[in-house]
PDB file of C-alpha atoms in Angstrom:
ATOM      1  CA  UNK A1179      29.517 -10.315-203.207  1.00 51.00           C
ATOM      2  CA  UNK A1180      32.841 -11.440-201.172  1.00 46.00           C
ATOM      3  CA  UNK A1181      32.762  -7.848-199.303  1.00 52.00           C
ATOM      4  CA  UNK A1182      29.033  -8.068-198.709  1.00 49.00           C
ATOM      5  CA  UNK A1183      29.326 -12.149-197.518  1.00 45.00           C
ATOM      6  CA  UNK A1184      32.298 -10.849-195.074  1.00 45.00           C
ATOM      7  CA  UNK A1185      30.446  -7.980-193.511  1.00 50.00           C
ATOM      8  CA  UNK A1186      28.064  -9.651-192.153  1.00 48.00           C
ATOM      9  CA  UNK A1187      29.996 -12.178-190.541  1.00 47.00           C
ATOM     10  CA  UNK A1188      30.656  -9.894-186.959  1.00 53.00           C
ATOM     11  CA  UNK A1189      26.485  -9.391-187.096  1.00 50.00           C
ATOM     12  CA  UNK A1190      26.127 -13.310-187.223  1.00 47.00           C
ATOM     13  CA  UNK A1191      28.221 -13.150-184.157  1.00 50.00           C
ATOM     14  CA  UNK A1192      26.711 -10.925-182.458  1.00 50.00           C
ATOM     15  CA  UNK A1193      23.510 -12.449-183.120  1.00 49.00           C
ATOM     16  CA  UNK A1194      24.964 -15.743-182.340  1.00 49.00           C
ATOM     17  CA  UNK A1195      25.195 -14.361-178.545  1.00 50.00           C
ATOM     18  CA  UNK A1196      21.756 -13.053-178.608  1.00 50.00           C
ATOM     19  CA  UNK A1197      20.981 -16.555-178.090  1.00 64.00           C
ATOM     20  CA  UNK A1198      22.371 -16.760-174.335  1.00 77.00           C
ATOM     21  CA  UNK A1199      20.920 -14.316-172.458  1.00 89.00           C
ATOM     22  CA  UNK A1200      20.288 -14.246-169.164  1.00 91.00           C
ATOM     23  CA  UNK A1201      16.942 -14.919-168.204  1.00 93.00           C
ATOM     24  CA  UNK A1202      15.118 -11.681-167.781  1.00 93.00           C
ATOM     25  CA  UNK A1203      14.624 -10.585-164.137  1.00 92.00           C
ATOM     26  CA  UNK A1204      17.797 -12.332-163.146  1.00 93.00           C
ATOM     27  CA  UNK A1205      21.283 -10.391-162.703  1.00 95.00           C
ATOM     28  CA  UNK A1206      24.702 -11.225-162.258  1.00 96.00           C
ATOM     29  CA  UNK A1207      24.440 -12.082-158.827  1.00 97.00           C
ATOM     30  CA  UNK A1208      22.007 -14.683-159.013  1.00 97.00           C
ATOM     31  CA  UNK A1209      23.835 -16.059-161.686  1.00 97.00           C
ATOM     32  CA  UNK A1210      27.057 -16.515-159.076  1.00 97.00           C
ATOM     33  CA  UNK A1211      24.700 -17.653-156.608  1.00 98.00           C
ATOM     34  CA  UNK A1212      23.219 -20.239-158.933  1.00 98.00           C
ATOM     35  CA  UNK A1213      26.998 -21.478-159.329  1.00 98.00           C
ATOM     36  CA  UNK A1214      27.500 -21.958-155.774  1.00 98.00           C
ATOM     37  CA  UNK A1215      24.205 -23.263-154.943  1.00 98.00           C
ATOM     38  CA  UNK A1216      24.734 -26.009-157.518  1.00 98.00           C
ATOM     39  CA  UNK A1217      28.420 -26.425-156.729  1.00 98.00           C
ATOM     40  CA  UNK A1218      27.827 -27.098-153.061  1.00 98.00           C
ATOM     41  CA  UNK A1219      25.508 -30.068-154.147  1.00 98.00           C
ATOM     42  CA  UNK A1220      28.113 -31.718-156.372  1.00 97.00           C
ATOM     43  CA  UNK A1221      27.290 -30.103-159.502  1.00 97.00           C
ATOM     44  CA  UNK A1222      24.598 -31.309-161.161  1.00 97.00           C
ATOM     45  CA  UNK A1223      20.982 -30.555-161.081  1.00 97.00           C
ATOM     46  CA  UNK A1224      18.705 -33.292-161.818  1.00 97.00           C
ATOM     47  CA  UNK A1225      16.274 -34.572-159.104  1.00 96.00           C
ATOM     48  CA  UNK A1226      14.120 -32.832-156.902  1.00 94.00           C
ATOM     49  CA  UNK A1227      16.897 -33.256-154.491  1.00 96.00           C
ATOM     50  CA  UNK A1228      19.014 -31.192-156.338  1.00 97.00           C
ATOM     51  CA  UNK A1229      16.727 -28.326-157.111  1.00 97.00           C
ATOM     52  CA  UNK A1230      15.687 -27.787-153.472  1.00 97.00           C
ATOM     53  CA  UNK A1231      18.605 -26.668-151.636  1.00 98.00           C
ATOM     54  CA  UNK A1232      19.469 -24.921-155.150  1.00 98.00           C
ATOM     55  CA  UNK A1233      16.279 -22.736-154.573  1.00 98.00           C
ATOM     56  CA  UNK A1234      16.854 -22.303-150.957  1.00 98.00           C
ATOM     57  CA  UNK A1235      20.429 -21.041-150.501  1.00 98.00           C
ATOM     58  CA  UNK A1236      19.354 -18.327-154.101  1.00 97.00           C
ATOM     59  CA  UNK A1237      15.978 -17.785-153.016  1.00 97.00           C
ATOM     60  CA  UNK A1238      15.672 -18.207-156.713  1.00 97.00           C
ATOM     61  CA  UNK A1239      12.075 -19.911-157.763  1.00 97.00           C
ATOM     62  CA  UNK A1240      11.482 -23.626-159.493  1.00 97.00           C
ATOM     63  CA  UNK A1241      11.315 -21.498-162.963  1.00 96.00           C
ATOM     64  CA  UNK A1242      14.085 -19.159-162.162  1.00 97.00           C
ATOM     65  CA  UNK A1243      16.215 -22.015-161.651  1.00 97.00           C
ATOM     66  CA  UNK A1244      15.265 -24.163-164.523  1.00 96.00           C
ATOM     67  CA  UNK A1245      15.498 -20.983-166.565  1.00 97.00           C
ATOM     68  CA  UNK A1246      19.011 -19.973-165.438  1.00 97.00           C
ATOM     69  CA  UNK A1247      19.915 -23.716-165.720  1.00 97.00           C
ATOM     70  CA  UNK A1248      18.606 -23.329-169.927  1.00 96.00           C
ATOM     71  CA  UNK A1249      20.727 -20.662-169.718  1.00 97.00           C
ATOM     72  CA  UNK A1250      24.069 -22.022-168.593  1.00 97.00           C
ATOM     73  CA  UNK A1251      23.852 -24.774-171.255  1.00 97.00           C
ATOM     74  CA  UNK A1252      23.429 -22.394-174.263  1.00 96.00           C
ATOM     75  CA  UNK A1253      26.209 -20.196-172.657  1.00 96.00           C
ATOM     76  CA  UNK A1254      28.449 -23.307-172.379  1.00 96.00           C
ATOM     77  CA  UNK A1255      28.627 -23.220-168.544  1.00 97.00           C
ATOM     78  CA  UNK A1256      26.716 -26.566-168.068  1.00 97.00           C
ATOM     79  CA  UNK A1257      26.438 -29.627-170.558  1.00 97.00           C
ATOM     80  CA  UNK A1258      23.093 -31.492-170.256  1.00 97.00           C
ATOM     81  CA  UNK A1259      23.509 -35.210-168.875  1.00 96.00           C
ATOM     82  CA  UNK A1260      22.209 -38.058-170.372  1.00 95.00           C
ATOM     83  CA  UNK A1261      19.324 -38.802-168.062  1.00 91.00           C
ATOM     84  CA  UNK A1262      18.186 -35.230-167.559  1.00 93.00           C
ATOM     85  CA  UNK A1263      19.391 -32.180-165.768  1.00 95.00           C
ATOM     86  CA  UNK A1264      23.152 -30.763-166.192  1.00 97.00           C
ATOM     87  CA  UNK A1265      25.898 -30.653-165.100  1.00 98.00           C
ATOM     88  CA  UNK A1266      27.910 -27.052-164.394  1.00 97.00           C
ATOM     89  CA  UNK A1267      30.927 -26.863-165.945  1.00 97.00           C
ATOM     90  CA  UNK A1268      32.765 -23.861-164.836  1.00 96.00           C
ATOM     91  CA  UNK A1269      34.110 -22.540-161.734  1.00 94.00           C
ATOM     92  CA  UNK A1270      34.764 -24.973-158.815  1.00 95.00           C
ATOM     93  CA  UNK A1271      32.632 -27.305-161.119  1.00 96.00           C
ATOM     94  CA  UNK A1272      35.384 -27.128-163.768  1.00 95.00           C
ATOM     95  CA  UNK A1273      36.894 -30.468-164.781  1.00 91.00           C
ATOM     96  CA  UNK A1274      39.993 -31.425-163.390  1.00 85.00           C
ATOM     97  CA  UNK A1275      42.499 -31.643-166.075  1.00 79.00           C
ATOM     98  CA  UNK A1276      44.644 -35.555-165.615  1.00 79.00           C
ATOM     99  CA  UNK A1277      47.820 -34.993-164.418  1.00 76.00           C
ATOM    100  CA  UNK A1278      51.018 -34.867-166.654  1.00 81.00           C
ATOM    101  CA  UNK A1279      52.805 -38.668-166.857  1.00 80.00           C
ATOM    102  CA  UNK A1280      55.901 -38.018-164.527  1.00 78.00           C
ATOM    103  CA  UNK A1281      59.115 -37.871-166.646  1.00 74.00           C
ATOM    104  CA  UNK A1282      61.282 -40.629-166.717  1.00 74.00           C
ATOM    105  CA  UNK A1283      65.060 -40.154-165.697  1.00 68.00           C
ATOM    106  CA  UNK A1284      67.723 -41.563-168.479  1.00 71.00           C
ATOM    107  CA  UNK A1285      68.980 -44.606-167.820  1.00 70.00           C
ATOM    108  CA  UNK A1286      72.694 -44.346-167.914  1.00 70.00           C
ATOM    109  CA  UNK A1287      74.592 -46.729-169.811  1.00 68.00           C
ATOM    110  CA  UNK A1288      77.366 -48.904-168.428  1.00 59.00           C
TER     111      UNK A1288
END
């Protein structure tokens, strides 16, 4: 039962990644040019004002967007806000990491 339980684990991964997909009709370059379309307008896509210049610098339309938007947050490249929309989470929309705390020198006794 153990042998049959642990060969199927890589075909639950697999199938796991079934699950983000591209959207059908789209390819890899209007996935890069959905990143910088939303990364020129600060990164998230919410309002109306976000989607337009979105579909005007891809030439992507309203559903292509929404559907490659679906897509990043299943894939783990955008995390949905809140209020609606996402926000794009890779690339030059990556979070910034906090800088280290600066070392402090040893005080020297004496």
């Amino acid at each position: 039962m153990l042998k049959k339980t642990l060969a199927l684990l890589p075909i639950a991964a697999v199938a796991g990644c079934v699950l983000a997909l591209p959207p059908e009709g789209t390819d890899k370059a209007d996935l890069l040019a959905f990143d910088d379309a939303v990364a020129s307008i600060g990164c998230d896509l919410v309002t109306e004002a976000d989607y337009l210049p979105v579909e005007l610098q891809t030439g992507l339309s309203r559903d292509e967007v929404r559907l490659i938007a679906q897509y990043k947050v299943k894939a783990g490249d955008a995390v949905p806000l809140d209020g609606g929309g996402l926000r794009l989470v890779t690339g030059r929309c990556a979070p910034v990491a906090p800088a280290p705390e600066p070392a402090l020198a040893p005080v020297a006794a004496g």
